[in-house]
Amino acid sequence: MTPIRVIGTAGHVDHGKSTLITALTGIDPDRLREERERGMTIDLGFAWLRLPSGGDVGIVDVPGHQDFIRNMLAGIGSIDAVLLVVAADEGVMPQTREHLAILELLGIERGVIALSKRDLVDDEWAALAASDVRAALRGTPLAEAPLVEVSATARRGLDELIATLERVLGEAPRRRDVGRARLPIDRAFTMAGFGTVVTGTLLDGTLRVGDEVVAVPGEVRGRIRGLQTHRRALDEASPGSRVAANLSGIDKDAVERGMVLARPGALAPTSVFAARVQLLRSASAPLAHDESVKLHAGTAEVTARVTVLEGEQIMPAGTAWLQLRLAHPLAIEVGDRFVLRRPSPSETIGGGIVADVAPARMRRRAESVAILEKRAAPSAAARLLASLDAPRTNDEAAQRSGLDPAERDNALAELLADGRAVQIADALVSRELYESMAQHVERLCAQTHRKMPLRAGVPREEARSAVGLPAKRFSALVDRLVAEGRVAERGSALALPRHAPQLSASQEEQWRRARAALAKEPLQPPTPAQLAADYGIDREIVAALAERGDLVRIGTEAVFLPDAVSDFAQRVVRELAANGKITVSRARDLSGSSRKHVLPLLQFLDDHGLTRRQGDDRILVVTPAAAQDKLASLLRRGEKSS
Ligand SMILES: Nc1nc2c(ncn2[C@@H]2O[C@H](COP(=O)(O)OP(=O)(O)O)[C@@H](O)[C@H]2O)c(=O)[nH]1
Ligand SMILES: [Mg+2]
């Protein structure tokens, strides 16, 4: 199926836009009584056209009068192409130019020019009018747009106009579908027997009957009870189509033009955003810092106050980075276009593309501009990278950088391949951020080693909360740091790989004396309490000695010299190799130890997978040779492996 396209009219008042739409479609877009009485379009009108190829085109007819530019702006934002109408008898007029400027600011670069009311002028006049139009288009994206001479009243040139529109629309790119539907509401009304209905041009995704929706900004949730495009009921509306949505659960008074219908949670309204603003050459005065202007984005209009981030003002035809603070929040997204106007004298002064919707107030400094320049970089990869100044999931990064899924995936592959981005569990971070987190962990380790040389390192949880990552991401960060040899895991602590717990000279002396006492009767060693009381070897020093491999802690209440453990284990293993089993009392007799010490020692062998209990006996679970190897490596590495 050919996609549904939407065109919008543009041009000065009374140039025949609405009459032309009626002639093309049979639908009079001037639906309000006041419009019919005054013979003038005031608000947006809607119609549709079936193309010879079978495709449907939705039409948004806009008012040309300068008093109703705000309504024109609410309708023109999301069209595929423009039908710019210029009356042959009058030629280019002020709103022809203003609409052209608005089209350019909104990025609408495709269209057809209808030179209307051709019946009123002769060939020579028509040629003059056409060259007048070409001159006005020069330097704009519509400079090469086809021009068709038409007369709505005489029904001349209409077939050619339709064929030309069809050709131009055929060249328009597919509508973006990022799976996050947005319906900027241009009308909200109630229909007898149905309730609340909103209409708009659907962006970025599909809506289905039954979907839960919310009008943003706002909290009220409802459901889509019915959907229509061009008066035909549908189950699903696709991006780029004109949509009327019948809502249940949302009162008519809770929705209005300017809100955006979306799925709950999909859009966050913002009251501050940053953008590079282009001021029109025609602007009557510079745009000054702290000036108040009207901002038009999507179907919304809101008063905005300007923070000029570079310099004091923007001169006509100039550009600068601004932050705009809105009088009330709007559902706008990075990549959205907007137009700025001054209320009196009423004029369009410029516009731009939203680069950042972070609510933080930016300083008027070069750094702010540098950050924004990156966020608005021409390459998708650079924009994505700029959004990775905090850990973000793929989706979050794409949303922040305004990329669609395909652009995002390509950019991501590029960034990961050349190392500019790093994956940390479910999140991505820039290499810069990764480096700063890595250095943070290294610094914490170094500080702890310096302050507490006896300690194995920084408790993992302490490091995690200092770096400020959730558990899963922190684990992934640590795994990477360990793999890169920058950090080592020591039990539940993190350390620099070269760190070994250090005893002071006097502690070493205390240890020498304690060691001698331990060596006297290796399998009847003093308790930790005695070691502390008699030799000053407290828990912390014991932990450091264990870490170093000078002591083996078994259970909570016993410490042994590694040689003692080894000696005991050798005897047990030899006995097991010879007899296949050993009892506690046999082990006690063999080692000349006491039951109190033999029990934990045997448990230690069980815990490390050398032996297993069987009734009152222990048996070997590995070969004697394997048991020897295991023992050697266990005791060589101290307690690290326990
Ligand atoms: N002679 C002639 N008059 C036209 C033609 N198209 C529109 N008009 C007249 O021009 C006036 C303004 O038309 P309208 O469609 O309301 O202009 P809009 O403001 O651009 O929508 C009306 O009186 C129309 O009847 C045309 O092709 N030939
Ligand atoms: Mg009209």
XYZ file of C-alpha atoms and ligand atoms in Angstrom:
671
model
C 0.000 0.000 0.000
C 1.259 3.467 -0.845
C 1.715 5.499 2.300
C -0.748 8.211 3.128
C 0.837 11.580 2.556
C -0.134 14.975 3.868
C 0.235 18.258 2.063
C -0.420 21.718 3.386
C -1.370 24.878 1.592
C 0.537 28.125 2.007
C 0.320 31.602 0.572
C -1.172 35.049 1.000
C -4.818 35.557 1.961
C -7.352 35.540 -0.875
C -4.976 33.926 -3.363
C -7.417 31.056 -3.842
C -6.039 28.300 -1.578
C -9.352 27.152 -0.150
C -11.156 27.450 -3.493
C -8.443 25.359 -5.109
C -8.745 22.647 -2.432
C -12.516 22.563 -2.937
C -12.005 22.259 -6.712
C -9.479 19.432 -6.239
C -11.355 17.433 -3.612
C -14.986 18.479 -3.528
C -14.524 19.279 0.162
C -14.803 22.867 1.370
C -12.057 23.252 3.984
C -13.665 26.405 5.392
C -15.832 24.546 7.848
C -16.602 27.318 10.400
C -19.715 29.433 9.985
C -17.656 32.574 10.509
C -15.306 31.499 7.722
C -18.189 30.962 5.328
C -19.760 34.287 6.250
C -16.521 36.233 5.910
C -15.318 34.242 2.922
C -11.964 33.842 4.612
C -10.065 30.995 6.256
C -9.495 31.633 9.951
C -8.503 28.242 11.307
C -7.117 25.079 9.782
C -9.280 23.200 7.309
C -8.989 19.568 6.283
C -9.701 17.625 3.123
C -8.330 14.657 1.231
C -7.688 13.605 -2.283
C -7.520 10.225 -3.979
C -4.612 10.213 -6.434
C -4.888 8.514 -9.848
C -2.393 5.930 -8.547
C -4.803 5.034 -5.740
C -2.861 6.632 -2.889
C -4.547 9.031 -0.502
C -3.344 12.522 0.252
C -4.487 14.376 3.335
C -4.720 18.126 2.971
C -4.330 20.799 5.602
C -5.625 24.153 4.390
C -4.196 27.090 6.290
C -5.287 30.696 6.708
C -3.224 33.186 4.766
C -4.188 36.268 6.737
C -1.392 37.629 8.892
C -3.684 37.725 11.949
C -3.981 33.945 11.843
C -0.376 32.912 11.274
C -0.484 31.107 14.613
C -3.177 28.798 13.222
C -1.179 28.297 10.058
C 1.803 27.258 12.216
C -0.299 24.694 14.075
C -1.122 22.934 10.818
C 1.988 23.144 8.723
C 4.529 21.447 10.987
C 4.273 17.830 9.924
C 3.415 17.889 6.216
C 5.257 15.972 3.477
C 5.028 18.763 0.899
C 3.562 22.217 0.463
C 1.129 23.556 -2.111
C 2.198 27.177 -2.306
C -0.562 29.225 -3.900
C 0.246 32.567 -5.521
C -2.502 34.476 -7.340
C -1.458 35.320 -10.872
C -3.133 38.724 -10.684
C -1.425 39.827 -7.447
C 1.860 37.979 -7.475
C 4.082 37.601 -4.409
C 2.638 39.317 -1.299
C 3.842 39.680 2.330
C 2.409 36.385 3.625
C 3.741 34.588 0.544
C 7.174 35.545 1.844
C 6.408 34.942 5.496
C 4.986 31.480 4.760
C 8.048 30.699 2.652
C 10.308 31.656 5.551
C 8.252 29.500 7.934
C 8.435 26.525 5.548
C 12.199 26.837 5.428
C 12.495 27.118 9.225
C 10.337 24.006 9.605
C 12.455 22.074 7.112
C 9.685 21.628 4.537
C 11.690 21.407 1.338
C 9.293 19.811 -1.137
C 6.341 21.287 -2.855
C 4.481 22.539 -5.880
C 3.698 26.160 -6.735
C 0.179 26.821 -7.980
C -0.050 30.059 -9.939
C -3.771 30.543 -9.283
C -6.587 32.624 -10.751
C -5.002 32.150 -14.165
C -8.376 33.066 -15.723
C -7.967 36.651 -14.505
C -4.744 37.462 -16.400
C -3.350 37.230 -19.917
C -0.270 35.213 -20.907
C 2.116 38.126 -20.597
C 0.921 38.966 -17.072
C 1.082 35.290 -16.090
C 4.694 35.083 -17.275
C 5.559 38.182 -15.237
C 3.873 36.719 -12.147
C 5.728 33.426 -12.619
C 9.088 35.178 -12.769
C 8.123 37.205 -9.683
C 7.494 33.904 -7.879
C 10.787 32.410 -9.072
C 12.628 35.452 -7.750
C 11.000 35.058 -4.334
C 11.922 31.359 -4.234
C 15.560 31.958 -5.128
C 17.881 30.679 -2.426
C 15.108 28.735 -0.661
C 14.701 24.940 -0.706
C 11.718 25.425 -3.031
C 13.791 27.264 -5.668
C 13.415 24.404 -8.161
C 9.874 23.396 -7.212
C 7.560 22.862 -10.214
C 5.048 25.616 -10.997
C 1.606 24.869 -12.424
C -0.803 27.481 -13.742
C -4.347 26.824 -12.509
C -7.786 28.304 -12.379
C -10.087 26.799 -9.776
C -13.170 28.557 -11.089
C -12.515 27.630 -14.744
C -11.190 24.183 -13.638
C -8.044 24.642 -15.683
C -4.724 22.945 -14.902
C -6.188 20.798 -12.111
C -5.161 17.428 -13.606
C -1.661 18.692 -14.231
C -1.508 19.979 -10.645
C -2.560 16.584 -9.266
C -0.039 14.767 -11.451
C 2.709 17.145 -10.325
C 1.772 16.716 -6.664
C 1.834 12.961 -7.099
C 5.318 13.118 -8.603
C 6.680 15.370 -5.855
C 5.140 13.241 -3.104
C 6.586 10.132 -4.732
C 10.045 11.581 -4.117
C 9.375 12.351 -0.451
C 11.241 10.138 2.009
C 9.407 7.563 4.103
C 7.988 8.897 7.322
C 10.111 8.265 10.365
C 8.889 5.461 12.601
C 10.734 5.209 15.885
C 7.957 3.240 17.507
C 6.990 6.134 19.761
C 3.797 7.567 18.347
C 3.111 11.279 18.784
C -0.062 12.949 17.678
C 0.298 16.728 18.019
C -3.309 17.736 18.521
C -4.633 20.399 16.140
C -8.315 20.051 17.016
C -10.244 18.721 20.005
C -14.009 18.537 20.028
C -16.918 16.376 21.120
C -19.118 14.435 18.765
C -22.606 13.464 19.782
C -22.706 9.782 20.625
C -18.913 9.442 20.572
C -17.459 11.871 23.075
C -14.016 13.400 22.804
C -12.295 13.439 19.415
C -8.829 14.819 18.675
C -7.195 15.194 15.273
C -3.667 15.679 14.054
C -0.927 14.398 11.795
C 0.636 11.290 13.343
C 4.408 11.270 13.869
C 7.051 8.684 14.696
C 4.930 5.564 15.214
C 1.550 3.895 15.004
C -1.585 4.200 17.112
C -4.073 1.357 17.539
C -7.643 1.108 18.690
C -7.525 0.081 22.355
C -4.194 1.806 23.064
C -3.866 3.549 26.370
C -2.949 7.196 25.771
C -2.249 10.412 27.608
C -2.341 14.008 26.377
C 0.998 15.633 27.250
C 1.470 17.854 29.168
C -1.161 16.346 31.452
C -1.860 13.325 33.543
C -5.277 12.175 32.381
C -5.173 8.751 30.775
C -7.689 7.336 28.404
C -8.051 4.827 25.624
C -8.433 5.066 21.881
C -11.958 3.938 21.181
C -11.860 4.517 17.454
C -9.532 5.793 14.722
C -10.259 7.377 11.363
C -8.265 8.655 8.454
C -10.197 10.669 5.904
C -13.470 9.557 7.506
C -12.588 5.861 7.096
C -12.428 3.750 10.254
C -9.157 1.907 10.881
C -7.675 -0.355 13.523
C -4.232 1.124 13.199
C -2.998 4.512 11.985
C 0.491 4.769 10.499
C 3.033 7.577 10.788
C 2.460 10.482 8.448
C -1.280 10.087 8.229
C -4.037 12.447 9.228
C -5.744 10.901 12.214
C -8.976 11.487 14.092
C -8.934 9.617 17.402
C -12.051 9.065 19.470
C -10.988 8.900 23.118
C -12.657 7.339 26.116
C -11.721 8.442 29.610
C -10.412 11.845 28.532
C -12.770 14.767 28.889
C -12.924 17.275 26.053
C -11.921 20.014 28.488
C -8.719 18.143 29.338
C -7.353 18.304 25.777
C -6.585 21.181 23.496
C -4.491 22.195 20.508
C -0.808 22.136 21.412
C -0.948 18.962 23.478
C 0.507 15.751 22.146
C -1.308 12.429 22.372
C 1.129 9.619 23.190
C 1.392 6.388 25.132
C 1.816 6.913 28.883
C 5.445 7.460 29.802
C 6.640 7.900 26.222
C 6.974 11.680 26.341
C 8.220 13.956 29.080
C 7.173 17.584 28.871
C 9.945 20.132 29.182
C 9.998 23.829 30.068
C 13.572 24.540 29.032
C 15.434 23.578 25.909
C 18.484 24.660 23.952
C 18.846 25.225 20.228
C 20.850 27.075 17.671
C 18.509 29.781 16.425
C 18.630 31.324 12.967
C 17.228 34.830 12.815
C 15.563 35.759 9.529
C 17.177 38.443 7.404
C 13.770 40.139 7.418
C 13.604 40.366 11.245
C 12.906 43.998 12.149
C 15.256 44.006 15.155
C 17.894 41.801 16.760
C 16.738 39.096 19.197
C 18.034 40.241 22.571
C 19.030 38.363 25.691
C 16.048 37.971 28.061
C 13.563 38.981 25.383
C 10.149 37.379 25.462
C 8.914 35.762 22.230
C 6.234 33.371 21.012
C 7.428 29.863 20.375
C 5.579 27.581 17.958
C 6.441 23.881 17.947
C 4.202 21.146 16.617
C 0.697 22.460 17.155
C 1.696 24.326 20.316
C 2.243 27.983 20.970
C 3.830 29.254 24.156
C 5.561 32.351 25.472
C 9.290 31.795 25.828
C 12.064 33.816 27.394
C 15.414 33.829 25.650
C 18.835 33.215 27.181
C 21.418 34.045 24.545
C 24.340 31.730 25.364
C 26.850 33.503 23.145
C 26.929 37.294 22.974
C 24.130 39.657 23.914
C 21.812 39.296 20.932
C 21.318 37.710 17.531
C 21.401 40.080 14.578
C 19.020 39.621 11.636
C 20.400 36.841 9.405
C 22.652 35.722 12.272
C 22.660 32.537 14.336
C 23.463 31.784 17.975
C 22.893 29.177 20.646
C 19.976 29.958 22.907
C 18.264 28.433 25.819
C 14.503 28.992 25.796
C 12.506 28.959 29.002
C 8.850 28.263 28.363
C 5.921 29.760 30.259
C 4.478 26.254 30.511
C 5.883 22.826 29.643
C 5.586 21.322 26.161
C 6.057 17.816 24.802
C 8.978 18.563 22.506
C 11.858 16.321 21.563
C 15.426 16.666 20.394
C 15.339 17.164 16.613
C 11.963 18.944 16.587
C 11.750 22.192 14.640
C 10.256 25.372 15.981
C 9.473 28.919 14.890
C 9.847 32.128 16.885
C 7.540 35.112 16.429
C 7.139 38.524 17.946
C 3.609 39.440 18.960
C 3.617 43.117 18.032
C 4.254 44.129 15.438
C 3.338 40.592 14.464
C 6.277 39.016 12.633
C 8.079 35.718 12.227
C 11.663 36.274 13.318
C 13.412 32.916 13.168
C 13.559 29.342 14.358
C 15.713 26.300 14.806
C 15.992 22.655 15.789
C 15.800 21.476 19.410
C 19.280 20.253 20.405
C 18.841 19.548 24.088
C 15.881 19.247 26.419
C 17.891 19.017 29.634
C 16.112 21.164 32.171
C 19.315 22.473 33.778
C 19.887 26.135 33.283
C 23.004 26.670 31.186
C 25.648 29.242 31.921
C 26.271 31.887 29.321
C 29.694 30.521 28.610
C 31.804 29.022 25.895
C 31.583 25.552 27.535
C 27.806 25.514 27.159
C 28.144 26.318 23.492
C 30.821 23.657 23.013
C 28.555 21.007 24.590
C 25.642 22.045 22.402
C 27.788 22.073 19.265
C 28.561 18.418 19.950
C 24.924 17.591 20.601
C 24.014 19.091 17.224
C 26.952 17.641 15.276
C 26.176 16.673 11.691
C 27.175 13.022 12.064
C 24.755 10.702 13.834
C 27.642 8.991 15.623
C 28.895 12.281 17.052
C 25.394 13.188 18.239
C 24.915 9.792 19.842
C 28.303 10.072 21.517
C 27.403 13.484 22.908
C 24.374 11.911 24.587
C 26.586 9.405 26.435
C 27.800 11.873 29.047
C 25.828 9.734 31.502
C 25.187 5.984 31.304
C 22.217 5.482 28.987
C 20.492 2.527 27.417
C 20.308 2.343 23.619
C 16.790 3.709 23.699
C 17.586 6.528 26.083
C 20.604 7.571 24.007
C 18.606 7.486 20.784
C 15.864 9.594 22.289
C 18.301 12.125 23.705
C 20.127 12.463 20.411
C 16.978 12.458 18.279
C 18.036 9.433 16.183
C 15.725 6.818 14.761
C 16.513 3.127 15.434
C 18.389 2.519 12.174
C 20.555 5.625 12.544
C 21.172 4.760 16.151
C 22.244 1.174 15.414
C 24.715 2.267 12.730
C 26.115 5.027 14.894
C 26.419 2.663 17.832
C 28.278 0.038 15.851
C 30.703 2.719 14.701
C 31.275 4.093 18.210
C 31.771 0.681 19.801
C 34.085 -0.457 17.007
C 36.456 2.465 17.347
C 36.206 2.554 21.129
C 34.613 5.983 21.454
C 31.764 4.347 23.370
C 31.936 1.589 25.966
C 29.223 -0.879 26.928
C 28.645 -1.230 30.673
C 25.996 -3.919 31.203
C 22.766 -2.518 29.717
C 24.188 0.981 29.342
C 26.541 2.845 27.057
C 28.989 5.494 28.141
C 31.422 7.662 26.245
C 35.093 6.683 26.464
C 35.599 9.927 28.380
C 33.021 9.012 31.006
C 34.347 5.450 31.233
C 37.830 6.825 31.806
C 36.617 9.172 34.506
C 34.730 6.370 36.296
C 37.789 4.120 36.015
C 40.011 6.794 37.502
C 37.486 7.386 40.253
C 37.721 3.729 41.298
C 41.529 3.753 41.048
C 41.690 6.913 43.127
C 39.442 5.422 45.828
C 41.654 2.333 45.976
C 44.833 4.401 46.192
C 43.391 6.596 48.955
C 42.277 3.588 50.971
C 45.630 1.860 50.539
C 47.375 4.996 51.772
C 45.085 5.580 54.739
C 44.572 1.956 55.679
C 47.563 0.010 54.402
C 46.504 -3.078 56.320
C 43.182 -3.325 54.555
C 42.683 -5.432 51.483
C 41.121 -2.430 49.721
C 37.906 -0.417 49.347
C 34.731 -2.286 50.169
C 32.991 -2.874 46.864
C 29.718 -1.349 47.987
C 31.476 1.805 49.108
C 33.115 2.172 45.697
C 29.814 1.503 43.962
C 27.967 4.223 45.791
C 30.857 6.672 45.317
C 30.809 6.096 41.554
C 27.019 6.220 41.625
C 26.184 3.217 39.462
C 23.492 0.623 40.056
C 24.804 -2.834 41.015
C 24.683 -4.473 37.587
C 26.468 -1.644 35.811
C 29.056 -1.354 38.562
C 29.783 -5.085 38.294
C 30.307 -4.710 34.569
C 32.595 -1.730 35.152
C 34.662 -3.728 37.665
C 34.852 -6.737 35.323
C 36.245 -4.486 32.652
C 38.736 -2.832 34.987
C 39.901 -6.239 36.195
C 40.257 -7.463 32.608
C 42.301 -4.359 31.817
C 44.510 -5.037 34.843
C 43.647 -1.716 36.459
C 41.873 -3.052 39.543
C 41.929 -6.358 41.413
C 39.136 -8.020 43.361
C 40.151 -9.085 46.869
C 37.195 -10.870 48.401
C 34.561 -8.180 48.807
C 37.103 -5.392 48.374
C 38.652 -3.681 45.382
C 42.366 -2.912 45.284
C 45.057 -1.744 42.974
C 46.661 -4.912 41.590
C 50.088 -4.136 43.073
C 48.660 -3.506 46.552
C 49.637 -5.892 49.330
C 48.554 -5.121 52.879
C 51.504 -3.488 54.626
C 52.425 -3.928 58.265
C 54.367 -1.190 60.011
C 57.817 -2.009 61.403
C 56.447 -2.392 64.938
C 53.597 -4.572 63.691
C 56.131 -6.728 61.867
C 58.012 -7.078 65.144
C 54.808 -8.064 66.964
C 54.140 -10.592 64.218
C 57.626 -12.075 64.544
C 56.960 -12.773 68.216
C 53.483 -14.120 67.602
C 54.807 -16.279 64.815
C 57.324 -17.845 67.170
C 54.540 -18.581 69.638
C 52.422 -20.148 66.886
C 55.337 -22.246 65.686
C 55.943 -23.700 69.138
C 52.884 -25.916 68.988
C 51.585 -25.417 65.451
C 48.427 -27.494 65.906
C 47.593 -26.065 69.335
C 47.838 -22.385 68.412
C 46.729 -19.463 70.611
C 43.233 -18.102 69.952
C 42.779 -14.818 68.091
C 41.870 -13.218 71.426
C 45.175 -14.362 72.902
C 47.085 -13.174 69.851
C 45.520 -9.749 70.288
C 46.020 -9.580 74.062
C 49.512 -11.029 74.200
C 51.090 -9.847 70.942
C 48.940 -6.950 69.676
C 47.998 -8.963 66.601
C 44.400 -7.796 66.246
C 41.731 -8.858 63.758
C 42.822 -6.336 61.194
C 46.444 -7.487 61.287
C 45.284 -11.117 61.136
C 43.293 -10.248 57.996
C 46.342 -8.600 56.439
C 48.564 -11.557 57.328
C 45.989 -13.926 55.897
C 45.825 -11.793 52.741
C 49.594 -11.962 52.500
C 49.539 -15.741 53.003
C 51.341 -15.730 56.362
C 48.358 -16.994 58.321
C 45.436 -19.239 57.558
C 42.119 -18.394 59.214
C 39.970 -21.421 59.740
C 36.433 -20.842 60.897
C 36.103 -17.717 63.029
C 37.996 -18.828 66.056
C 41.262 -20.337 64.848
C 44.375 -19.232 63.051
C 47.227 -21.457 61.922
C 50.519 -21.072 60.198
C 50.228 -22.339 56.652
C 52.844 -24.991 57.379
C 50.736 -26.346 60.217
C 47.696 -26.666 58.015
C 49.812 -28.236 55.330
C 51.385 -30.669 57.750
C 48.006 -31.708 59.146
C 46.557 -32.121 55.678
C 49.528 -34.200 54.497
C 49.052 -36.648 57.329
C 45.326 -36.916 56.692
C 45.819 -37.387 52.959
C 48.501 -40.035 53.523
C 46.227 -41.905 55.896
C 43.359 -41.679 53.414
C 45.584 -42.879 50.580
C 46.495 -45.882 52.687
C 43.167 -46.693 54.431
C 40.495 -44.914 52.421
C 38.939 -43.263 55.493
C 39.744 -41.473 58.696
C 37.837 -40.594 61.873
C 38.143 -37.433 63.947
C 39.911 -39.223 66.777
C 42.352 -40.899 64.383
C 43.143 -37.487 62.885
C 43.666 -36.101 66.384
C 46.043 -38.896 67.300
C 47.945 -38.603 64.023
C 48.469 -34.869 64.404
C 48.881 -34.635 68.133
C 46.253 -31.884 68.149
C 43.006 -31.552 70.078
C 39.445 -32.246 69.026
C 38.740 -28.506 69.261
C 41.249 -27.815 66.471
C 40.866 -30.983 64.453
C 37.168 -30.365 63.774
C 37.656 -27.034 61.961
C 40.763 -28.328 60.179
C 38.827 -31.283 58.774
C 35.985 -28.943 57.889
C 38.523 -26.792 56.022
C 39.527 -29.809 53.913
C 35.839 -30.559 53.246
C 35.149 -26.960 52.289
C 37.963 -26.927 49.766
C 36.813 -30.074 48.069
C 39.542 -32.444 49.217
C 37.464 -34.603 51.522
C 33.878 -35.377 52.337
C 32.086 -36.688 55.402
C 30.665 -40.162 55.326
C 29.028 -41.143 58.600
C 31.723 -40.762 61.240
C 34.486 -40.906 58.639
C 36.106 -38.641 56.132
C 36.942 -39.944 52.662
C 38.987 -38.406 49.838
C 37.020 -37.011 46.930
C 40.065 -36.478 44.669
C 43.162 -38.543 44.032
C 45.943 -38.148 46.612
C 48.092 -36.389 44.001
C 45.351 -33.945 43.134
C 44.805 -33.317 46.842
C 48.486 -32.395 47.210
C 48.304 -29.957 44.310
C 45.162 -28.356 45.611
C 46.653 -27.935 49.031
C 49.811 -26.357 47.667
C 47.921 -23.787 45.672
C 45.506 -23.059 48.517
C 48.201 -22.307 51.012
C 50.456 -20.502 48.603
C 47.713 -17.990 47.897
C 46.707 -17.511 51.488
C 42.984 -17.098 51.972
C 42.316 -15.362 48.707
C 40.689 -18.392 47.214
C 38.483 -19.196 50.186
N -11.489 34.304 -10.865
C -11.067 33.464 -9.951
N -11.325 33.701 -8.677
C -10.878 32.830 -7.773
C -10.154 31.672 -8.142
N -9.833 31.000 -7.003
C -10.363 31.698 -5.963
N -10.980 32.793 -6.427
C -11.634 33.782 -5.591
O -10.708 34.410 -4.750
C -11.272 34.703 -3.485
C -10.423 34.122 -2.372
O -10.395 32.722 -2.488
P -10.044 31.796 -1.280
O -10.015 30.429 -1.808
O -10.901 32.071 -0.124
O -8.574 32.306 -0.969
P -7.620 31.881 0.239
O -7.687 32.988 1.234
O -6.270 31.773 -0.347
O -8.135 30.601 0.769
C -12.667 34.128 -3.503
O -13.579 35.135 -3.742
C -12.632 33.145 -4.630
O -13.886 32.990 -5.282
C -9.888 31.462 -9.511
O -9.256 30.485 -9.944
N -10.375 32.398 -10.389
Mg -8.571 30.093 2.590
